[in-house]
Protein backbone atom coordinates (compact mmCIF):
# COMPACT_ATOMS: atom_id res chain seq x y z
CA UNK A 1 0.00 0.00 0.00
CA UNK A 2 1.30 3.45 -0.95
CA UNK A 3 0.94 6.17 1.68
CA UNK A 4 0.83 9.71 0.27
CA UNK A 5 1.63 12.56 2.68
CA UNK A 6 0.45 15.95 1.35
CA UNK A 7 1.01 19.00 3.51
CA UNK A 8 -1.42 21.34 1.72
CA UNK A 9 -4.89 21.00 0.26
CA UNK A 10 -3.56 21.55 -3.27
CA UNK A 11 -1.07 18.72 -2.80
CA UNK A 12 -3.82 16.44 -1.48
CA UNK A 13 -6.08 17.18 -4.45
CA UNK A 14 -3.20 16.68 -6.87
CA UNK A 15 -2.46 13.32 -5.27
CA UNK A 16 -6.10 12.24 -5.61
CA UNK A 17 -6.20 13.41 -9.22
CA UNK A 18 -3.14 11.28 -9.99
CA UNK A 19 -4.31 8.33 -7.88
CA UNK A 20 -8.14 8.39 -7.97
CA UNK A 21 -8.27 4.92 -6.43
CA UNK A 22 -6.58 6.20 -3.26
CA UNK A 23 -8.58 6.42 -0.03
CA UNK A 24 -8.33 9.63 2.01
CA UNK A 25 -7.67 9.21 5.72
CA UNK A 26 -7.67 11.81 8.50
CA UNK A 27 -8.16 10.38 11.98
CA UNK A 28 -8.44 6.83 10.68
CA UNK A 29 -10.98 5.78 13.28
CA UNK A 30 -13.15 4.08 10.63
CA UNK A 31 -10.71 3.13 7.85
CA UNK A 32 -8.18 1.52 10.19
CA UNK A 33 -10.92 -0.73 11.57
CA UNK A 34 -11.63 -1.92 8.02
CA UNK A 35 -7.94 -2.57 7.42
CA UNK A 36 -7.51 -4.45 10.69
CA UNK A 37 -10.51 -6.63 9.86
CA UNK A 38 -9.14 -7.18 6.36
CA UNK A 39 -12.46 -5.88 5.02
CA UNK A 40 -10.62 -4.11 2.21
CA UNK A 41 -7.16 -2.87 1.38
CA UNK A 42 -6.86 0.14 -0.93
CA UNK A 43 -3.86 0.40 -3.23
CA UNK A 44 -3.04 3.80 -1.73
CA UNK A 45 -4.15 6.13 1.03
CA UNK A 46 -3.83 9.90 1.22
CA UNK A 47 -3.05 11.03 4.77
CA UNK A 48 -4.82 14.35 5.35
CA UNK A 49 -3.67 14.91 8.92
CA UNK A 50 -1.07 17.50 7.83
CA UNK A 51 -3.52 19.55 5.72
CA UNK A 52 -4.26 22.56 7.89
CA UNK A 53 -6.84 24.03 5.48
CA UNK A 54 -9.26 21.21 6.36
CA UNK A 55 -9.22 22.28 10.00
CA UNK A 56 -10.76 25.65 9.20
CA UNK A 57 -13.47 26.75 11.62
CA UNK A 58 -13.95 30.52 11.43
CA UNK A 59 -16.27 30.71 14.42
CA UNK A 60 -13.49 29.16 16.51
CA UNK A 61 -10.46 30.65 14.78
CA UNK A 62 -11.70 34.23 14.93
CA UNK A 63 -12.15 34.30 11.16
CA UNK A 64 -14.79 36.12 9.13
CA UNK A 65 -18.24 35.20 10.41
CA UNK A 66 -19.89 38.42 9.30
CA UNK A 67 -22.52 36.61 7.25
CA UNK A 68 -25.19 34.38 8.78
CA UNK A 69 -23.57 31.08 7.83
CA UNK A 70 -21.03 29.06 9.79
CA UNK A 71 -18.41 26.78 8.22
CA UNK A 72 -17.05 23.71 10.01
CA UNK A 73 -13.99 22.16 8.37
CA UNK A 74 -13.75 18.45 7.65
CA UNK A 75 -10.51 18.16 9.61
CA UNK A 76 -11.94 19.53 12.87
CA UNK A 77 -11.80 16.85 15.57
CA UNK A 78 -14.49 16.01 18.10
CA UNK A 79 -12.16 17.06 20.92
CA UNK A 80 -11.73 20.49 19.37
CA UNK A 81 -15.49 20.88 19.07
CA UNK A 82 -15.80 20.06 22.76
CA UNK A 83 -13.06 22.49 23.73
CA UNK A 84 -14.22 25.41 21.62
CA UNK A 85 -18.03 25.28 21.63
CA UNK A 86 -20.59 26.30 24.25
CA UNK A 87 -21.64 23.07 25.92
CA UNK A 88 -25.36 23.85 25.84
CA UNK A 89 -25.36 23.30 22.07
CA UNK A 90 -26.17 20.13 20.10
CA UNK A 91 -22.82 20.08 18.28
CA UNK A 92 -20.62 19.50 21.34
CA UNK A 93 -23.32 17.28 22.85
CA UNK A 94 -23.00 15.02 19.81
CA UNK A 95 -19.19 15.22 19.81
CA UNK A 96 -19.15 14.18 23.48
CA UNK A 97 -21.15 11.06 22.57
CA UNK A 98 -18.48 9.83 20.15
CA UNK A 99 -16.35 6.91 21.32
CA UNK A 100 -13.59 7.41 23.87
CA UNK A 101 -11.27 10.37 24.48
CA UNK A 102 -8.71 8.73 22.18
CA UNK A 103 -11.29 8.45 19.38
CA UNK A 104 -12.44 12.04 19.93
CA UNK A 105 -8.84 13.24 19.71
CA UNK A 106 -8.38 11.60 16.30
CA UNK A 107 -11.85 11.40 14.71
CA UNK A 108 -12.99 14.24 12.45
CA UNK A 109 -16.13 15.83 11.05
CA UNK A 110 -15.16 14.68 7.56
CA UNK A 111 -14.77 11.10 8.70
CA UNK A 112 -18.28 11.05 10.16
CA UNK A 113 -19.66 12.46 6.91
CA UNK A 114 -17.61 10.24 4.63
CA UNK A 115 -18.45 7.02 6.47
CA UNK A 116 -22.14 8.02 6.24
CA UNK A 117 -23.30 5.50 8.83
CA UNK A 118 -26.95 6.04 9.82
CA UNK A 119 -25.65 5.87 13.40
CA UNK A 120 -23.03 8.62 12.91
CA UNK A 121 -23.32 10.91 15.92
CA UNK A 122 -22.70 14.24 14.15
CA UNK A 123 -25.05 13.54 11.26
CA UNK A 124 -28.33 14.38 13.07
CA UNK A 125 -26.84 17.80 13.89
CA UNK A 126 -25.90 18.30 10.24
CA UNK A 127 -29.44 17.37 9.19
CA UNK A 128 -31.20 19.44 11.86
CA UNK A 129 -29.22 22.49 10.75
CA UNK A 130 -30.03 21.90 7.06
CA UNK A 131 -26.32 21.92 6.29
CA UNK A 132 -24.66 21.89 2.90
CA UNK A 133 -21.65 19.61 2.41
CA UNK A 134 -18.84 21.31 0.51
CA UNK A 135 -16.72 19.13 -1.76
CA UNK A 136 -13.46 20.09 -3.40
CA UNK A 137 -11.38 18.53 -6.19
CA UNK A 138 -8.55 19.53 -8.50
CA UNK A 139 -11.14 20.90 -10.93
CA UNK A 140 -13.16 23.02 -8.50
CA UNK A 141 -15.71 23.08 -5.70
CA UNK A 142 -19.35 22.10 -5.37
CA UNK A 143 -21.90 22.12 -2.58
CA UNK A 144 -24.67 19.61 -1.91
CA UNK A 145 -27.52 19.71 0.61
CA UNK A 146 -26.96 17.08 3.29
CA UNK A 147 -29.83 14.92 2.03
CA UNK A 148 -28.32 14.80 -1.46
CA UNK A 149 -24.85 14.05 -0.13
CA UNK A 150 -26.01 11.16 2.11
CA UNK A 151 -27.47 8.77 -0.45
CA UNK A 152 -27.93 5.68 1.72
CA UNK A 153 -26.36 3.54 4.44
CA UNK A 154 -22.61 4.19 4.19
CA UNK A 155 -22.96 5.67 0.71
CA UNK A 156 -22.51 9.26 -0.42
CA UNK A 157 -22.53 11.38 -3.57
CA UNK A 158 -18.81 12.09 -3.32
CA UNK A 159 -17.02 11.48 -6.64
CA UNK A 160 -13.56 10.08 -7.28
CA UNK A 161 -10.93 12.71 -6.77
CA UNK A 162 -13.09 14.73 -4.37
CA UNK A 163 -12.52 15.55 -0.73
CA UNK A 164 -14.99 16.78 1.85
CA UNK A 165 -13.94 20.35 2.65
CA UNK A 166 -16.51 20.75 5.42
CA UNK A 167 -20.12 21.64 6.14
CA UNK A 168 -21.85 25.00 6.13
CA UNK A 169 -25.10 25.96 7.84
CA UNK A 170 -27.02 29.07 8.73
CA UNK A 171 -26.23 29.96 12.30
CA UNK A 172 -29.44 29.28 14.23
CA UNK A 173 -30.91 31.75 16.68
CA UNK A 174 -32.17 29.38 19.34
CA UNK A 175 -31.37 26.36 21.50
CA UNK A 176 -30.47 22.91 20.24
CA UNK A 177 -30.36 19.49 21.88
CA UNK A 178 -28.74 16.18 20.90
CA UNK A 179 -29.44 12.90 22.68
CA UNK A 180 -28.89 9.24 21.99
CA UNK A 181 -29.65 5.82 23.43
CA UNK A 182 -27.19 2.94 23.55
CA UNK A 183 -26.77 -0.28 25.51
CA UNK A 184 -24.35 1.54 27.85
CA UNK A 185 -23.40 5.12 28.67
CA UNK A 186 -20.14 5.46 26.71
CA UNK A 187 -18.15 4.05 23.77
CA UNK A 188 -21.25 2.77 22.06
CA UNK A 189 -22.89 2.87 18.64
CA UNK A 190 -26.30 4.43 19.04
CA UNK A 191 -29.52 2.44 19.01
CA UNK A 192 -31.17 5.71 18.08
CA UNK A 193 -30.34 9.40 18.31
CA UNK A 194 -32.17 12.69 17.89
CA UNK A 195 -31.40 16.36 17.39
CA UNK A 196 -33.81 19.25 17.88
CA UNK A 197 -32.83 22.65 16.53
CA UNK A 198 -34.93 25.72 17.38
CA UNK A 199 -34.46 28.83 15.24
CA UNK A 200 -36.49 31.68 16.70
CA UNK A 201 -35.37 34.26 14.14
CA UNK A 202 -36.68 32.17 11.26
CA UNK A 203 -39.52 30.65 13.31
CA UNK A 204 -38.65 27.01 12.75
CA UNK A 205 -38.08 23.81 14.69
CA UNK A 206 -36.12 21.10 12.90
CA UNK A 207 -36.01 17.50 14.06
CA UNK A 208 -33.63 14.79 12.86
CA UNK A 209 -33.11 11.17 13.86
CA UNK A 210 -30.20 8.77 13.47
CA UNK A 211 -29.97 4.97 13.45
CA UNK A 212 -33.69 4.58 12.71
CA UNK A 213 -33.54 4.38 8.92
CA UNK A 214 -31.16 3.81 6.01
CA UNK A 215 -29.78 7.31 6.58
CA UNK A 216 -30.43 10.25 8.87
CA UNK A 217 -34.10 11.24 8.69
CA UNK A 218 -36.13 14.37 9.32
CA UNK A 219 -39.69 14.51 10.73
CA UNK A 220 -41.57 17.20 8.77
CA UNK A 221 -44.97 16.52 10.35
CA UNK A 222 -43.50 16.80 13.84
CA UNK A 223 -41.66 19.98 12.86
CA UNK A 224 -44.87 21.56 11.53
CA UNK A 225 -46.79 20.55 14.66
CA UNK A 226 -44.16 22.05 16.97
CA UNK A 227 -44.02 25.25 14.93
CA UNK A 228 -47.78 25.71 15.16
CA UNK A 229 -47.82 24.82 18.87
CA UNK A 230 -45.26 27.49 19.66
CA UNK A 231 -47.16 30.04 17.59
CA UNK A 232 -50.42 29.24 19.39
CA UNK A 233 -49.16 28.99 22.98
CA UNK A 234 -46.74 31.88 23.24
CA UNK A 235 -45.83 33.12 19.81
CA UNK A 236 -42.41 33.26 18.25
CA UNK A 237 -41.71 36.71 19.68
CA UNK A 238 -41.56 35.23 23.18
CA UNK A 239 -41.85 31.42 23.00
CA UNK A 240 -43.38 29.85 26.09
CA UNK A 241 -40.87 28.18 28.39
CA UNK A 242 -41.60 25.49 29.30
CA UNK A 243 -43.99 24.31 26.62
CA UNK A 244 -47.60 23.62 27.49
CA UNK A 245 -48.31 20.09 28.65
CA UNK A 246 -48.93 17.50 25.98
CA UNK A 247 -47.01 19.26 23.22
CA UNK A 248 -43.78 17.34 23.70
CA UNK A 249 -45.63 14.02 23.95
CA UNK A 250 -47.49 14.56 20.70
CA UNK A 251 -44.27 15.76 19.08
CA UNK A 252 -42.60 12.49 20.08
CA UNK A 253 -45.45 10.47 18.63
CA UNK A 254 -45.15 12.25 15.27
CA UNK A 255 -41.40 11.70 15.26
CA UNK A 256 -41.92 7.98 15.89
CA UNK A 257 -44.25 7.83 12.89
CA UNK A 258 -41.50 9.20 10.64
CA UNK A 259 -38.84 6.59 11.39
CA UNK A 260 -38.03 3.42 9.43
CA UNK A 261 -36.16 1.23 11.93
CA UNK A 262 -34.92 -2.32 11.56
CA UNK A 263 -34.12 -5.17 13.94
CA UNK A 264 -30.40 -5.71 14.46
CA UNK A 265 -27.96 -6.80 17.14
CA UNK A 266 -28.26 -3.47 18.97
CA UNK A 267 -32.04 -3.31 19.22
CA UNK A 268 -35.40 -4.19 17.72
CA UNK A 269 -37.39 -1.93 15.43
CA UNK A 270 -40.13 -1.70 18.07
CA UNK A 271 -37.67 -0.59 20.75
CA UNK A 272 -36.11 1.96 18.41
CA UNK A 273 -39.52 3.43 17.64
CA UNK A 274 -40.34 3.66 21.34
CA UNK A 275 -36.93 5.10 22.27
CA UNK A 276 -36.95 7.76 19.57
CA UNK A 277 -40.44 8.86 20.68
CA UNK A 278 -39.23 9.34 24.26
CA UNK A 279 -35.96 10.99 23.23
CA UNK A 280 -37.70 13.42 20.88
CA UNK A 281 -40.20 14.49 23.54
CA UNK A 282 -37.45 15.02 26.10
CA UNK A 283 -35.26 16.90 23.64
CA UNK A 284 -38.07 19.32 22.76
CA UNK A 285 -38.80 19.89 26.43
CA UNK A 286 -35.12 20.55 27.12
CA UNK A 287 -34.90 22.98 24.21
CA UNK A 288 -37.73 25.05 25.69
CA UNK A 289 -36.80 24.67 29.35
CA UNK A 290 -37.69 21.30 30.77
CA UNK A 291 -40.81 21.13 32.91
CA UNK A 292 -40.29 19.53 36.30
CA UNK A 293 -42.77 18.26 38.83
CA UNK A 294 -46.50 17.57 38.47
CSV table of C-alpha atoms in Angstrom, one decimal:
chain,number,residue,atom,x,y,z
A,1,UNK,CA,0.0,0.0,0.0
A,2,UNK,CA,1.3,3.5,-0.9
A,3,UNK,CA,0.9,6.2,1.7
A,4,UNK,CA,0.8,9.7,0.3
A,5,UNK,CA,1.6,12.6,2.7
A,6,UNK,CA,0.4,15.9,1.4
A,7,UNK,CA,1.0,19.0,3.5
A,8,UNK,CA,-1.4,21.3,1.7
A,9,UNK,CA,-4.9,21.0,0.3
A,10,UNK,CA,-3.6,21.6,-3.3
A,11,UNK,CA,-1.1,18.7,-2.8
A,12,UNK,CA,-3.8,16.4,-1.5
A,13,UNK,CA,-6.1,17.2,-4.4
A,14,UNK,CA,-3.2,16.7,-6.9
A,15,UNK,CA,-2.5,13.3,-5.3
A,16,UNK,CA,-6.1,12.2,-5.6
A,17,UNK,CA,-6.2,13.4,-9.2
A,18,UNK,CA,-3.1,11.3,-10.0
A,19,UNK,CA,-4.3,8.3,-7.9
A,20,UNK,CA,-8.1,8.4,-8.0
A,21,UNK,CA,-8.3,4.9,-6.4
A,22,UNK,CA,-6.6,6.2,-3.3
A,23,UNK,CA,-8.6,6.4,0.0
A,24,UNK,CA,-8.3,9.6,2.0
A,25,UNK,CA,-7.7,9.2,5.7
A,26,UNK,CA,-7.7,11.8,8.5
A,27,UNK,CA,-8.2,10.4,12.0
A,28,UNK,CA,-8.4,6.8,10.7
A,29,UNK,CA,-11.0,5.8,13.3
A,30,UNK,CA,-13.1,4.1,10.6
A,31,UNK,CA,-10.7,3.1,7.9
A,32,UNK,CA,-8.2,1.5,10.2
A,33,UNK,CA,-10.9,-0.7,11.6
A,34,UNK,CA,-11.6,-1.9,8.0
A,35,UNK,CA,-7.9,-2.6,7.4
A,36,UNK,CA,-7.5,-4.4,10.7
A,37,UNK,CA,-10.5,-6.6,9.9
A,38,UNK,CA,-9.1,-7.2,6.4
A,39,UNK,CA,-12.5,-5.9,5.0
A,40,UNK,CA,-10.6,-4.1,2.2
A,41,UNK,CA,-7.2,-2.9,1.4
A,42,UNK,CA,-6.9,0.1,-0.9
A,43,UNK,CA,-3.9,0.4,-3.2
A,44,UNK,CA,-3.0,3.8,-1.7
A,45,UNK,CA,-4.1,6.1,1.0
A,46,UNK,CA,-3.8,9.9,1.2
A,47,UNK,CA,-3.0,11.0,4.8
A,48,UNK,CA,-4.8,14.4,5.4
A,49,UNK,CA,-3.7,14.9,8.9
A,50,UNK,CA,-1.1,17.5,7.8
A,51,UNK,CA,-3.5,19.5,5.7
A,52,UNK,CA,-4.3,22.6,7.9
A,53,UNK,CA,-6.8,24.0,5.5
A,54,UNK,CA,-9.3,21.2,6.4
A,55,UNK,CA,-9.2,22.3,10.0
A,56,UNK,CA,-10.8,25.6,9.2
A,57,UNK,CA,-13.5,26.7,11.6
A,58,UNK,CA,-13.9,30.5,11.4
A,59,UNK,CA,-16.3,30.7,14.4
A,60,UNK,CA,-13.5,29.2,16.5
A,61,UNK,CA,-10.5,30.6,14.8
A,62,UNK,CA,-11.7,34.2,14.9
A,63,UNK,CA,-12.2,34.3,11.2
A,64,UNK,CA,-14.8,36.1,9.1
A,65,UNK,CA,-18.2,35.2,10.4
A,66,UNK,CA,-19.9,38.4,9.3
A,67,UNK,CA,-22.5,36.6,7.3
A,68,UNK,CA,-25.2,34.4,8.8
A,69,UNK,CA,-23.6,31.1,7.8
A,70,UNK,CA,-21.0,29.1,9.8
A,71,UNK,CA,-18.4,26.8,8.2
A,72,UNK,CA,-17.0,23.7,10.0
A,73,UNK,CA,-14.0,22.2,8.4
A,74,UNK,CA,-13.8,18.4,7.6
A,75,UNK,CA,-10.5,18.2,9.6
A,76,UNK,CA,-11.9,19.5,12.9
A,77,UNK,CA,-11.8,16.9,15.6
A,78,UNK,CA,-14.5,16.0,18.1
A,79,UNK,CA,-12.2,17.1,20.9
A,80,UNK,CA,-11.7,20.5,19.4
A,81,UNK,CA,-15.5,20.9,19.1
A,82,UNK,CA,-15.8,20.1,22.8
A,83,UNK,CA,-13.1,22.5,23.7
A,84,UNK,CA,-14.2,25.4,21.6
A,85,UNK,CA,-18.0,25.3,21.6
A,86,UNK,CA,-20.6,26.3,24.2
A,87,UNK,CA,-21.6,23.1,25.9
A,88,UNK,CA,-25.4,23.9,25.8
A,89,UNK,CA,-25.4,23.3,22.1
A,90,UNK,CA,-26.2,20.1,20.1
A,91,UNK,CA,-22.8,20.1,18.3
A,92,UNK,CA,-20.6,19.5,21.3
A,93,UNK,CA,-23.3,17.3,22.9
A,94,UNK,CA,-23.0,15.0,19.8
A,95,UNK,CA,-19.2,15.2,19.8
A,96,UNK,CA,-19.2,14.2,23.5
A,97,UNK,CA,-21.2,11.1,22.6
A,98,UNK,CA,-18.5,9.8,20.1
A,99,UNK,CA,-16.4,6.9,21.3
A,100,UNK,CA,-13.6,7.4,23.9
A,101,UNK,CA,-11.3,10.4,24.5
A,102,UNK,CA,-8.7,8.7,22.2
A,103,UNK,CA,-11.3,8.5,19.4
A,104,UNK,CA,-12.4,12.0,19.9
A,105,UNK,CA,-8.8,13.2,19.7
A,106,UNK,CA,-8.4,11.6,16.3
A,107,UNK,CA,-11.8,11.4,14.7
A,108,UNK,CA,-13.0,14.2,12.5
A,109,UNK,CA,-16.1,15.8,11.0
A,110,UNK,CA,-15.2,14.7,7.6
A,111,UNK,CA,-14.8,11.1,8.7
A,112,UNK,CA,-18.3,11.0,10.2
A,113,UNK,CA,-19.7,12.5,6.9
A,114,UNK,CA,-17.6,10.2,4.6
A,115,UNK,CA,-18.5,7.0,6.5
A,116,UNK,CA,-22.1,8.0,6.2
A,117,UNK,CA,-23.3,5.5,8.8
A,118,UNK,CA,-27.0,6.0,9.8
A,119,UNK,CA,-25.6,5.9,13.4
A,120,UNK,CA,-23.0,8.6,12.9
A,121,UNK,CA,-23.3,10.9,15.9
A,122,UNK,CA,-22.7,14.2,14.1
A,123,UNK,CA,-25.1,13.5,11.3
A,124,UNK,CA,-28.3,14.4,13.1
A,125,UNK,CA,-26.8,17.8,13.9
A,126,UNK,CA,-25.9,18.3,10.2
A,127,UNK,CA,-29.4,17.4,9.2
A,128,UNK,CA,-31.2,19.4,11.9
A,129,UNK,CA,-29.2,22.5,10.8
A,130,UNK,CA,-30.0,21.9,7.1
A,131,UNK,CA,-26.3,21.9,6.3
A,132,UNK,CA,-24.7,21.9,2.9
A,133,UNK,CA,-21.7,19.6,2.4
A,134,UNK,CA,-18.8,21.3,0.5
A,135,UNK,CA,-16.7,19.1,-1.8
A,136,UNK,CA,-13.5,20.1,-3.4
A,137,UNK,CA,-11.4,18.5,-6.2
A,138,UNK,CA,-8.5,19.5,-8.5
A,139,UNK,CA,-11.1,20.9,-10.9
A,140,UNK,CA,-13.2,23.0,-8.5
A,141,UNK,CA,-15.7,23.1,-5.7
A,142,UNK,CA,-19.3,22.1,-5.4
A,143,UNK,CA,-21.9,22.1,-2.6
A,144,UNK,CA,-24.7,19.6,-1.9
A,145,UNK,CA,-27.5,19.7,0.6
A,146,UNK,CA,-27.0,17.1,3.3
A,147,UNK,CA,-29.8,14.9,2.0
A,148,UNK,CA,-28.3,14.8,-1.5
A,149,UNK,CA,-24.8,14.0,-0.1
A,150,UNK,CA,-26.0,11.2,2.1
A,151,UNK,CA,-27.5,8.8,-0.5
A,152,UNK,CA,-27.9,5.7,1.7
A,153,UNK,CA,-26.4,3.5,4.4
A,154,UNK,CA,-22.6,4.2,4.2
A,155,UNK,CA,-23.0,5.7,0.7
A,156,UNK,CA,-22.5,9.3,-0.4
A,157,UNK,CA,-22.5,11.4,-3.6
A,158,UNK,CA,-18.8,12.1,-3.3
A,159,UNK,CA,-17.0,11.5,-6.6
A,160,UNK,CA,-13.6,10.1,-7.3
A,161,UNK,CA,-10.9,12.7,-6.8
A,162,UNK,CA,-13.1,14.7,-4.4
A,163,UNK,CA,-12.5,15.5,-0.7
A,164,UNK,CA,-15.0,16.8,1.9
A,165,UNK,CA,-13.9,20.3,2.6
A,166,UNK,CA,-16.5,20.8,5.4
A,167,UNK,CA,-20.1,21.6,6.1
A,168,UNK,CA,-21.8,25.0,6.1
A,169,UNK,CA,-25.1,26.0,7.8
A,170,UNK,CA,-27.0,29.1,8.7
A,171,UNK,CA,-26.2,30.0,12.3
A,172,UNK,CA,-29.4,29.3,14.2
A,173,UNK,CA,-30.9,31.7,16.7
A,174,UNK,CA,-32.2,29.4,19.3
A,175,UNK,CA,-31.4,26.4,21.5
A,176,UNK,CA,-30.5,22.9,20.2
A,177,UNK,CA,-30.4,19.5,21.9
A,178,UNK,CA,-28.7,16.2,20.9
A,179,UNK,CA,-29.4,12.9,22.7
A,180,UNK,CA,-28.9,9.2,22.0
A,181,UNK,CA,-29.6,5.8,23.4
A,182,UNK,CA,-27.2,2.9,23.6
A,183,UNK,CA,-26.8,-0.3,25.5
A,184,UNK,CA,-24.4,1.5,27.9
A,185,UNK,CA,-23.4,5.1,28.7
A,186,UNK,CA,-20.1,5.5,26.7
A,187,UNK,CA,-18.1,4.1,23.8
A,188,UNK,CA,-21.2,2.8,22.1
A,189,UNK,CA,-22.9,2.9,18.6
A,190,UNK,CA,-26.3,4.4,19.0
A,191,UNK,CA,-29.5,2.4,19.0
A,192,UNK,CA,-31.2,5.7,18.1
A,193,UNK,CA,-30.3,9.4,18.3
A,194,UNK,CA,-32.2,12.7,17.9
A,195,UNK,CA,-31.4,16.4,17.4
A,196,UNK,CA,-33.8,19.3,17.9
A,197,UNK,CA,-32.8,22.7,16.5
A,198,UNK,CA,-34.9,25.7,17.4
A,199,UNK,CA,-34.5,28.8,15.2
A,200,UNK,CA,-36.5,31.7,16.7
A,201,UNK,CA,-35.4,34.3,14.1
A,202,UNK,CA,-36.7,32.2,11.3
A,203,UNK,CA,-39.5,30.7,13.3
A,204,UNK,CA,-38.6,27.0,12.8
A,205,UNK,CA,-38.1,23.8,14.7
A,206,UNK,CA,-36.1,21.1,12.9
A,207,UNK,CA,-36.0,17.5,14.1
A,208,UNK,CA,-33.6,14.8,12.9
A,209,UNK,CA,-33.1,11.2,13.9
A,210,UNK,CA,-30.2,8.8,13.5
A,211,UNK,CA,-30.0,5.0,13.5
A,212,UNK,CA,-33.7,4.6,12.7
A,213,UNK,CA,-33.5,4.4,8.9
A,214,UNK,CA,-31.2,3.8,6.0
A,215,UNK,CA,-29.8,7.3,6.6
A,216,UNK,CA,-30.4,10.2,8.9
A,217,UNK,CA,-34.1,11.2,8.7
A,218,UNK,CA,-36.1,14.4,9.3
A,219,UNK,CA,-39.7,14.5,10.7
A,220,UNK,CA,-41.6,17.2,8.8
A,221,UNK,CA,-45.0,16.5,10.4
A,222,UNK,CA,-43.5,16.8,13.8
A,223,UNK,CA,-41.7,20.0,12.9
A,224,UNK,CA,-44.9,21.6,11.5
A,225,UNK,CA,-46.8,20.6,14.7
A,226,UNK,CA,-44.2,22.0,17.0
A,227,UNK,CA,-44.0,25.3,14.9
A,228,UNK,CA,-47.8,25.7,15.2
A,229,UNK,CA,-47.8,24.8,18.9
A,230,UNK,CA,-45.3,27.5,19.7
A,231,UNK,CA,-47.2,30.0,17.6
A,232,UNK,CA,-50.4,29.2,19.4
A,233,UNK,CA,-49.2,29.0,23.0
A,234,UNK,CA,-46.7,31.9,23.2
A,235,UNK,CA,-45.8,33.1,19.8
A,236,UNK,CA,-42.4,33.3,18.3
A,237,UNK,CA,-41.7,36.7,19.7
A,238,UNK,CA,-41.6,35.2,23.2
A,239,UNK,CA,-41.8,31.4,23.0
A,240,UNK,CA,-43.4,29.8,26.1
A,241,UNK,CA,-40.9,28.2,28.4
A,242,UNK,CA,-41.6,25.5,29.3
A,243,UNK,CA,-44.0,24.3,26.6
A,244,UNK,CA,-47.6,23.6,27.5
A,245,UNK,CA,-48.3,20.1,28.7
A,246,UNK,CA,-48.9,17.5,26.0
A,247,UNK,CA,-47.0,19.3,23.2
A,248,UNK,CA,-43.8,17.3,23.7
A,249,UNK,CA,-45.6,14.0,24.0
A,250,UNK,CA,-47.5,14.6,20.7
A,251,UNK,CA,-44.3,15.8,19.1
A,252,UNK,CA,-42.6,12.5,20.1
A,253,UNK,CA,-45.5,10.5,18.6
A,254,UNK,CA,-45.2,12.2,15.3
A,255,UNK,CA,-41.4,11.7,15.3
A,256,UNK,CA,-41.9,8.0,15.9
A,257,UNK,CA,-44.3,7.8,12.9
A,258,UNK,CA,-41.5,9.2,10.6
A,259,UNK,CA,-38.8,6.6,11.4
A,260,UNK,CA,-38.0,3.4,9.4
A,261,UNK,CA,-36.2,1.2,11.9
A,262,UNK,CA,-34.9,-2.3,11.6
A,263,UNK,CA,-34.1,-5.2,13.9
A,264,UNK,CA,-30.4,-5.7,14.5
A,265,UNK,CA,-28.0,-6.8,17.1
A,266,UNK,CA,-28.3,-3.5,19.0
A,267,UNK,CA,-32.0,-3.3,19.2
A,268,UNK,CA,-35.4,-4.2,17.7
A,269,UNK,CA,-37.4,-1.9,15.4
A,270,UNK,CA,-40.1,-1.7,18.1
A,271,UNK,CA,-37.7,-0.6,20.7
A,272,UNK,CA,-36.1,2.0,18.4
A,273,UNK,CA,-39.5,3.4,17.6
A,274,UNK,CA,-40.3,3.7,21.3
A,275,UNK,CA,-36.9,5.1,22.3
A,276,UNK,CA,-37.0,7.8,19.6
A,277,UNK,CA,-40.4,8.9,20.7
A,278,UNK,CA,-39.2,9.3,24.3
A,279,UNK,CA,-36.0,11.0,23.2
A,280,UNK,CA,-37.7,13.4,20.9
A,281,UNK,CA,-40.2,14.5,23.5
A,282,UNK,CA,-37.5,15.0,26.1
A,283,UNK,CA,-35.3,16.9,23.6
A,284,UNK,CA,-38.1,19.3,22.8
A,285,UNK,CA,-38.8,19.9,26.4
A,286,UNK,CA,-35.1,20.6,27.1
A,287,UNK,CA,-34.9,23.0,24.2
A,288,UNK,CA,-37.7,25.1,25.7
A,289,UNK,CA,-36.8,24.7,29.3
A,290,UNK,CA,-37.7,21.3,30.8
A,291,UNK,CA,-40.8,21.1,32.9
A,292,UNK,CA,-40.3,19.5,36.3
A,293,UNK,CA,-42.8,18.3,38.8
A,294,UNK,CA,-46.5,17.6,38.5
